[in-house]
PDB file of C-alpha atoms in Angstrom:
ATOM      1  CA  MET A   1     -12.018  19.194  31.331  1.00  0.00           C
ATOM      2  CA  SER A   2     -11.212  22.542  29.804  1.00  0.00           C
ATOM      3  CA  VAL A   3     -11.731  23.328  26.127  1.00  0.00           C
ATOM      4  CA  GLN A   4      -7.961  23.481  25.670  1.00  0.00           C
ATOM      5  CA  GLU A   5      -7.467  20.056  27.267  1.00  0.00           C
ATOM      6  CA  ARG A   6     -10.193  18.573  25.067  1.00  0.00           C
ATOM      7  CA  LYS A   7      -8.623  20.070  21.933  1.00  0.00           C
ATOM      8  CA  GLU A   8      -5.199  18.711  22.905  1.00  0.00           C
ATOM      9  CA  ARG A   9      -6.665  15.254  23.533  1.00  0.00           C
ATOM     10  CA  GLU A  10      -8.490  15.327  20.180  1.00  0.00           C
ATOM     11  CA  ARG A  11      -5.308  16.429  18.426  1.00  0.00           C
ATOM     12  CA  ALA A  12      -3.323  13.591  20.023  1.00  0.00           C
ATOM     13  CA  ASP A  13      -6.071  11.121  19.038  1.00  0.00           C
ATOM     14  CA  ARG A  14      -5.963  12.345  15.415  1.00  0.00           C
ATOM     15  CA  GLU A  15      -2.197  12.045  15.358  1.00  0.00           C
ATOM     16  CA  ARG A  16      -2.364   8.461  16.669  1.00  0.00           C
ATOM     17  CA  LEU A  17      -4.993   7.673  14.029  1.00  0.00           C
ATOM     18  CA  ILE A  18      -2.809   9.069  11.251  1.00  0.00           C
ATOM     19  CA  VAL A  19       0.208   7.039  12.395  1.00  0.00           C
ATOM     20  CA  ALA A  20      -1.808   3.843  12.874  1.00  0.00           C
ATOM     21  CA  THR A  21      -3.457   4.225   9.476  1.00  0.00           C
ATOM     22  CA  ALA A  22      -0.133   4.902   7.740  1.00  0.00           C
ATOM     23  CA  ARG A  23       1.377   1.882   9.414  1.00  0.00           C
ATOM     24  CA  GLU A  24      -1.553  -0.347   8.499  1.00  0.00           C
ATOM     25  CA  LEU A  25      -1.522   0.808   4.882  1.00  0.00           C
ATOM     26  CA  ALA A  26       2.258   0.355   4.631  1.00  0.00           C
ATOM     27  CA  GLU A  27       2.087  -3.164   6.080  1.00  0.00           C
ATOM     28  CA  GLN A  28      -0.712  -4.096   3.656  1.00  0.00           C
ATOM     29  CA  GLN A  29       0.475  -2.405   0.462  1.00  0.00           C
ATOM     30  CA  GLY A  30       3.964  -1.018   1.048  1.00  0.00           C
ATOM     31  CA  TRP A  31       5.180   2.497   1.725  1.00  0.00           C
ATOM     32  CA  ASP A  32       4.571   3.631  -1.847  1.00  0.00           C
ATOM     33  CA  ALA A  33       0.842   3.269  -1.157  1.00  0.00           C
ATOM     34  CA  VAL A  34       1.060   5.711   1.762  1.00  0.00           C
ATOM     35  CA  THR A  35       0.157   9.122   0.404  1.00  0.00           C
ATOM     36  CA  THR A  36      -1.353  12.089   2.175  1.00  0.00           C
ATOM     37  CA  ARG A  37      -4.394  11.863  -0.091  1.00  0.00           C
ATOM     38  CA  ARG A  38      -4.964   8.219   0.756  1.00  0.00           C
ATOM     39  CA  LEU A  39      -4.419   8.800   4.449  1.00  0.00           C
ATOM     40  CA  ALA A  40      -6.840  11.719   4.457  1.00  0.00           C
ATOM     41  CA  GLU A  41      -9.475   9.554   2.764  1.00  0.00           C
ATOM     42  CA  ARG A  42      -8.967   6.661   5.174  1.00  0.00           C
ATOM     43  CA  ILE A  43      -9.086   8.728   8.337  1.00  0.00           C
ATOM     44  CA  GLU A  44     -11.906  10.868   6.948  1.00  0.00           C
ATOM     45  CA  TYR A  45     -10.172  14.178   7.520  1.00  0.00           C
ATOM     46  CA  SER A  46      -9.043  16.686   4.933  1.00  0.00           C
ATOM     47  CA  GLN A  47      -5.441  16.850   3.761  1.00  0.00           C
ATOM     48  CA  PRO A  48      -4.976  20.238   5.485  1.00  0.00           C
ATOM     49  CA  VAL A  49      -5.886  18.570   8.796  1.00  0.00           C
ATOM     50  CA  LEU A  50      -3.287  15.892   8.118  1.00  0.00           C
ATOM     51  CA  TYR A  51      -0.716  18.582   7.275  1.00  0.00           C
ATOM     52  CA  SER A  52      -1.508  20.339  10.542  1.00  0.00           C
ATOM     53  CA  HIS A  53      -0.012  17.276  12.275  1.00  0.00           C
ATOM     54  CA  PHE A  54       2.758  16.255   9.879  1.00  0.00           C
ATOM     55  CA  ARG A  55       4.525  18.263   7.180  1.00  0.00           C
ATOM     56  CA  GLY A  56       4.511  15.251   4.898  1.00  0.00           C
ATOM     57  CA  LYS A  57       5.178  11.589   4.438  1.00  0.00           C
ATOM     58  CA  ARG A  58       8.727  11.842   5.778  1.00  0.00           C
ATOM     59  CA  GLU A  59       7.475  12.967   9.196  1.00  0.00           C
ATOM     60  CA  ILE A  60       4.822  10.252   9.186  1.00  0.00           C
ATOM     61  CA  ILE A  61       7.511   7.660   8.477  1.00  0.00           C
ATOM     62  CA  GLY A  62       9.506   9.127  11.375  1.00  0.00           C
ATOM     63  CA  ALA A  63       6.529   8.825  13.715  1.00  0.00           C
ATOM     64  CA  VAL A  64       6.005   5.186  12.676  1.00  0.00           C
ATOM     65  CA  ALA A  65       9.739   4.564  13.183  1.00  0.00           C
ATOM     66  CA  LEU A  66       9.684   5.967  16.715  1.00  0.00           C
ATOM     67  CA  GLN A  67       6.639   3.904  17.622  1.00  0.00           C
ATOM     68  CA  GLY A  68       8.217   0.821  16.051  1.00  0.00           C
ATOM     69  CA  ALA A  69      11.535   1.343  17.835  1.00  0.00           C
ATOM     70  CA  ALA A  70       9.724   1.378  21.178  1.00  0.00           C
ATOM     71  CA  GLU A  71       7.901  -1.826  20.240  1.00  0.00           C
ATOM     72  CA  MET A  72      11.106  -3.467  19.053  1.00  0.00           C
ATOM     73  CA  ALA A  73      12.872  -2.576  22.311  1.00  0.00           C
ATOM     74  CA  ALA A  74      10.016  -4.114  24.286  1.00  0.00           C
ATOM     75  CA  ALA A  75      10.043  -7.260  22.115  1.00  0.00           C
ATOM     76  CA  VAL A  76      13.801  -7.723  22.447  1.00  0.00           C
ATOM     77  CA  ARG A  77      13.703  -7.182  26.206  1.00  0.00           C
ATOM     78  CA  ALA A  78      10.792  -9.599  26.611  1.00  0.00           C
ATOM     79  CA  SER A  79      12.626 -12.259  24.599  1.00  0.00           C
ATOM     80  CA  ALA A  80      15.851 -11.848  26.556  1.00  0.00           C
ATOM     81  CA  ALA A  81      14.057 -11.787  29.915  1.00  0.00           C
ATOM     82  CA  ARG A  82      12.819 -15.348  29.434  1.00  0.00           C
ATOM     83  CA  ALA A  83      16.370 -16.711  29.190  1.00  0.00           C
ATOM     84  CA  ASN A  84      18.446 -18.069  32.070  1.00  0.00           C
ATOM     85  CA  SER A  85      22.042 -17.726  30.872  1.00  0.00           C
ATOM     86  CA  PRO A  86      24.034 -15.209  28.838  1.00  0.00           C
ATOM     87  CA  ARG A  87      24.040 -17.532  25.803  1.00  0.00           C
ATOM     88  CA  GLU A  88      20.300 -18.116  26.029  1.00  0.00           C
ATOM     89  CA  ARG A  89      19.749 -14.353  26.425  1.00  0.00           C
ATOM     90  CA  VAL A  90      21.753 -13.517  23.320  1.00  0.00           C
ATOM     91  CA  ALA A  91      20.045 -16.246  21.280  1.00  0.00           C
ATOM     92  CA  ALA A  92      16.612 -15.137  22.510  1.00  0.00           C
ATOM     93  CA  LEU A  93      17.453 -11.509  21.760  1.00  0.00           C
ATOM     94  CA  ALA A  94      18.502 -12.458  18.216  1.00  0.00           C
ATOM     95  CA  ARG A  95      15.322 -14.473  17.668  1.00  0.00           C
ATOM     96  CA  GLY A  96      13.182 -11.672  19.104  1.00  0.00           C
ATOM     97  CA  TYR A  97      14.826  -9.120  16.836  1.00  0.00           C
ATOM     98  CA  LEU A  98      14.491 -11.252  13.700  1.00  0.00           C
ATOM     99  CA  ASP A  99      10.908 -12.146  14.575  1.00  0.00           C
ATOM    100  CA  PHE A 100      10.021  -8.467  15.034  1.00  0.00           C
ATOM    101  CA  ALA A 101      11.582  -7.619  11.660  1.00  0.00           C
ATOM    102  CA  ALA A 102       9.702 -10.451   9.927  1.00  0.00           C
ATOM    103  CA  ARG A 103       6.322  -9.663  11.528  1.00  0.00           C
ATOM    104  CA  ASN A 104       6.557  -5.892  10.948  1.00  0.00           C
ATOM    105  CA  PRO A 105       8.335  -5.348   7.627  1.00  0.00           C
ATOM    106  CA  ALA A 106       6.955  -1.868   6.928  1.00  0.00           C
ATOM    107  CA  VAL A 107       7.712  -0.702  10.461  1.00  0.00           C
ATOM    108  CA  TYR A 108      11.194  -2.213  10.235  1.00  0.00           C
ATOM    109  CA  ASP A 109      11.729  -0.322   6.973  1.00  0.00           C
ATOM    110  CA  ALA A 110      10.515   2.895   8.607  1.00  0.00           C
ATOM    111  CA  ILE A 111      13.065   2.457  11.378  1.00  0.00           C
ATOM    112  CA  PHE A 112      16.080   1.368   9.332  1.00  0.00           C
ATOM    113  CA  GLN A 113      15.573   1.776   5.599  1.00  0.00           C
ATOM    114  CA  LEU A 114      13.481   4.882   4.919  1.00  0.00           C
ATOM    115  CA  ASP A 115      14.173   8.535   5.563  1.00  0.00           C
ATOM    116  CA  GLY A 116      12.004   9.549   8.478  1.00  0.00           C
ATOM    117  CA  GLY A 117      14.129  12.587   9.255  1.00  0.00           C
ATOM    118  CA  LEU A 118      15.512  10.992  12.423  1.00  0.00           C
ATOM    119  CA  ALA A 119      19.082  11.234  13.655  1.00  0.00           C
ATOM    120  CA  PHE A 120      20.877   8.014  14.562  1.00  0.00           C
ATOM    121  CA  ALA A 121      23.972   7.819  16.758  1.00  0.00           C
ATOM    122  CA  GLN A 122      23.871  11.558  17.457  1.00  0.00           C
ATOM    123  CA  GLU A 123      23.250  13.675  20.519  1.00  0.00           C
ATOM    124  CA  ASP A 124      19.805  14.573  19.189  1.00  0.00           C
ATOM    125  CA  THR A 125      18.810  10.964  18.481  1.00  0.00           C
ATOM    126  CA  PRO A 126      15.221  10.547  19.713  1.00  0.00           C
ATOM    127  CA  GLU A 127      14.824   8.589  22.935  1.00  0.00           C
ATOM    128  CA  PRO A 128      12.931   5.600  21.408  1.00  0.00           C
ATOM    129  CA  LEU A 129      15.860   4.965  19.044  1.00  0.00           C
ATOM    130  CA  LYS A 130      18.369   5.234  21.886  1.00  0.00           C
ATOM    131  CA  ASP A 131      16.264   2.856  23.956  1.00  0.00           C
ATOM    132  CA  ALA A 132      16.069   0.300  21.133  1.00  0.00           C
ATOM    133  CA  PHE A 133      19.867   0.259  21.027  1.00  0.00           C
ATOM    134  CA  ALA A 134      20.001   0.077  24.830  1.00  0.00           C
ATOM    135  CA  ALA A 135      17.717  -2.972  24.711  1.00  0.00           C
ATOM    136  CA  LEU A 136      20.341  -4.733  22.587  1.00  0.00           C
ATOM    137  CA  LEU A 137      23.264  -3.476  24.668  1.00  0.00           C
ATOM    138  CA  GLU A 138      21.727  -4.773  27.911  1.00  0.00           C
ATOM    139  CA  SER A 139      22.206  -8.383  26.848  1.00  0.00           C
ATOM    140  CA  LEU A 140      25.070  -8.049  24.392  1.00  0.00           C
ATOM    141  CA  GLY A 141      27.355  -5.937  26.565  1.00  0.00           C
ATOM    142  CA  GLU A 142      27.943  -8.852  28.912  1.00  0.00           C
ATOM    143  CA  VAL A 143      29.214 -11.095  26.084  1.00  0.00           C
ATOM    144  CA  ALA A 144      31.421  -8.607  24.227  1.00  0.00           C
ATOM    145  CA  GLY A 145      34.633 -10.106  25.564  1.00  0.00           C
ATOM    146  CA  ASP A 146      37.682  -8.651  27.266  1.00  0.00           C
ATOM    147  CA  GLY A 147      39.027  -5.493  25.677  1.00  0.00           C
ATOM    148  CA  VAL A 148      36.017  -5.111  23.382  1.00  0.00           C
ATOM    149  CA  HIS A 149      33.907  -1.988  23.757  1.00  0.00           C
ATOM    150  CA  PRO A 150      30.358  -3.200  24.573  1.00  0.00           C
ATOM    151  CA  GLY A 151      28.746  -0.505  22.404  1.00  0.00           C
ATOM    152  CA  MET A 152      30.872  -1.366  19.400  1.00  0.00           C
ATOM    153  CA  PHE A 153      30.227  -5.081  19.872  1.00  0.00           C
ATOM    154  CA  THR A 154      26.500  -4.332  20.005  1.00  0.00           C
ATOM    155  CA  GLU A 155      26.772  -2.350  16.766  1.00  0.00           C
ATOM    156  CA  VAL A 156      28.479  -5.267  15.009  1.00  0.00           C
ATOM    157  CA  PHE A 157      26.000  -7.818  16.347  1.00  0.00           C
ATOM    158  CA  TRP A 158      23.075  -5.549  15.438  1.00  0.00           C
ATOM    159  CA  ALA A 159      24.501  -5.062  11.924  1.00  0.00           C
ATOM    160  CA  SER A 160      24.667  -8.837  11.568  1.00  0.00           C
ATOM    161  CA  LEU A 161      21.043  -9.206  12.686  1.00  0.00           C
ATOM    162  CA  HIS A 162      19.998  -6.425  10.337  1.00  0.00           C
ATOM    163  CA  GLY A 163      21.769  -8.143   7.460  1.00  0.00           C
ATOM    164  CA  LEU A 164      20.081 -11.451   8.253  1.00  0.00           C
ATOM    165  CA  ALA A 165      16.680  -9.771   8.505  1.00  0.00           C
ATOM    166  CA  THR A 166      16.932  -7.809   5.271  1.00  0.00           C
ATOM    167  CA  LEU A 167      18.600 -10.527   3.203  1.00  0.00           C
ATOM    168  CA  THR A 168      16.093 -13.150   4.323  1.00  0.00           C
ATOM    169  CA  ARG A 169      13.155 -10.870   3.584  1.00  0.00           C
ATOM    170  CA  ALA A 170      14.565 -10.032   0.150  1.00  0.00           C
ATOM    171  CA  GLY A 171      14.788 -13.746  -0.660  1.00  0.00           C
ATOM    172  CA  ARG A 172      18.589 -13.683  -0.760  1.00  0.00           C
ATOM    173  CA  LEU A 173      18.839 -16.152   2.131  1.00  0.00           C
ATOM    174  CA  PRO A 174      16.547 -19.180   2.531  1.00  0.00           C
ATOM    175  CA  PRO A 175      14.211 -18.614   5.503  1.00  0.00           C
ATOM    176  CA  GLU A 176      14.347 -22.259   6.581  1.00  0.00           C
ATOM    177  CA  ASP A 177      17.972 -21.735   7.679  1.00  0.00           C
ATOM    178  CA  THR A 178      17.262 -18.719   9.903  1.00  0.00           C
ATOM    179  CA  GLU A 179      17.610 -20.671  13.142  1.00  0.00           C
ATOM    180  CA  ARG A 180      20.940 -22.211  12.078  1.00  0.00           C
ATOM    181  CA  ARG A 181      22.265 -18.791  11.076  1.00  0.00           C
ATOM    182  CA  THR A 182      21.146 -17.360  14.416  1.00  0.00           C
ATOM    183  CA  GLU A 183      22.928 -20.138  16.323  1.00  0.00           C
ATOM    184  CA  LEU A 184      26.079 -19.613  14.265  1.00  0.00           C
ATOM    185  CA  LEU A 185      26.012 -15.876  14.923  1.00  0.00           C
ATOM    186  CA  VAL A 186      25.557 -16.371  18.658  1.00  0.00           C
ATOM    187  CA  ASP A 187      28.195 -19.101  18.937  1.00  0.00           C
ATOM    188  CA  ARG A 188      30.865 -17.383  16.827  1.00  0.00           C
ATOM    189  CA  LEU A 189      30.445 -13.726  17.707  1.00  0.00           C
ATOM    190  CA  ALA A 190      29.560 -13.694  21.399  1.00  0.00           C
ATOM    191  CA  VAL A 191      32.095 -14.628  24.092  1.00  0.00           C
ATOM    192  CA  LEU A 192      30.066 -17.061  26.182  1.00  0.00           C
TER     193      LEU A 192
END
């Protein structure tokens, strides 16, 4: 291995460590606890080293969001893949999405609530964000109904899931009714 290759590998390892540490700290204590000083202390590098990878917290949030979007896409696809019918796929997708949001609140916030400097629904939208949407569209497009644009239907269904996830987490909706809400959403919105 050349010196250049070793340096590139070490740089990539440091970057992964920064992102993992930020994510861990955010999940434990919230995003307000994620500061460059704290991250530098936890990863045992100086703040200038951290700034050589990310210009600041916003870019770190963006990196966590991209990683989380890829994980969410995988979780949604895995949930939907276990189903045998369009209705089961949509219900499994909804459960997988809501479960991901509940298990990873700081990551979910990085993707959808915080400013990570990422473009959504644009030509320059990063691939992990596009793929997360595609993971929803794969199952939802088939139940959009005649004359309904599959992408728009997916946006509406996704917005409903997002509302359920954020309102439940904020204590505005009782968590014990999550399954009933999910069934209602699937039965009333999807053409099955």
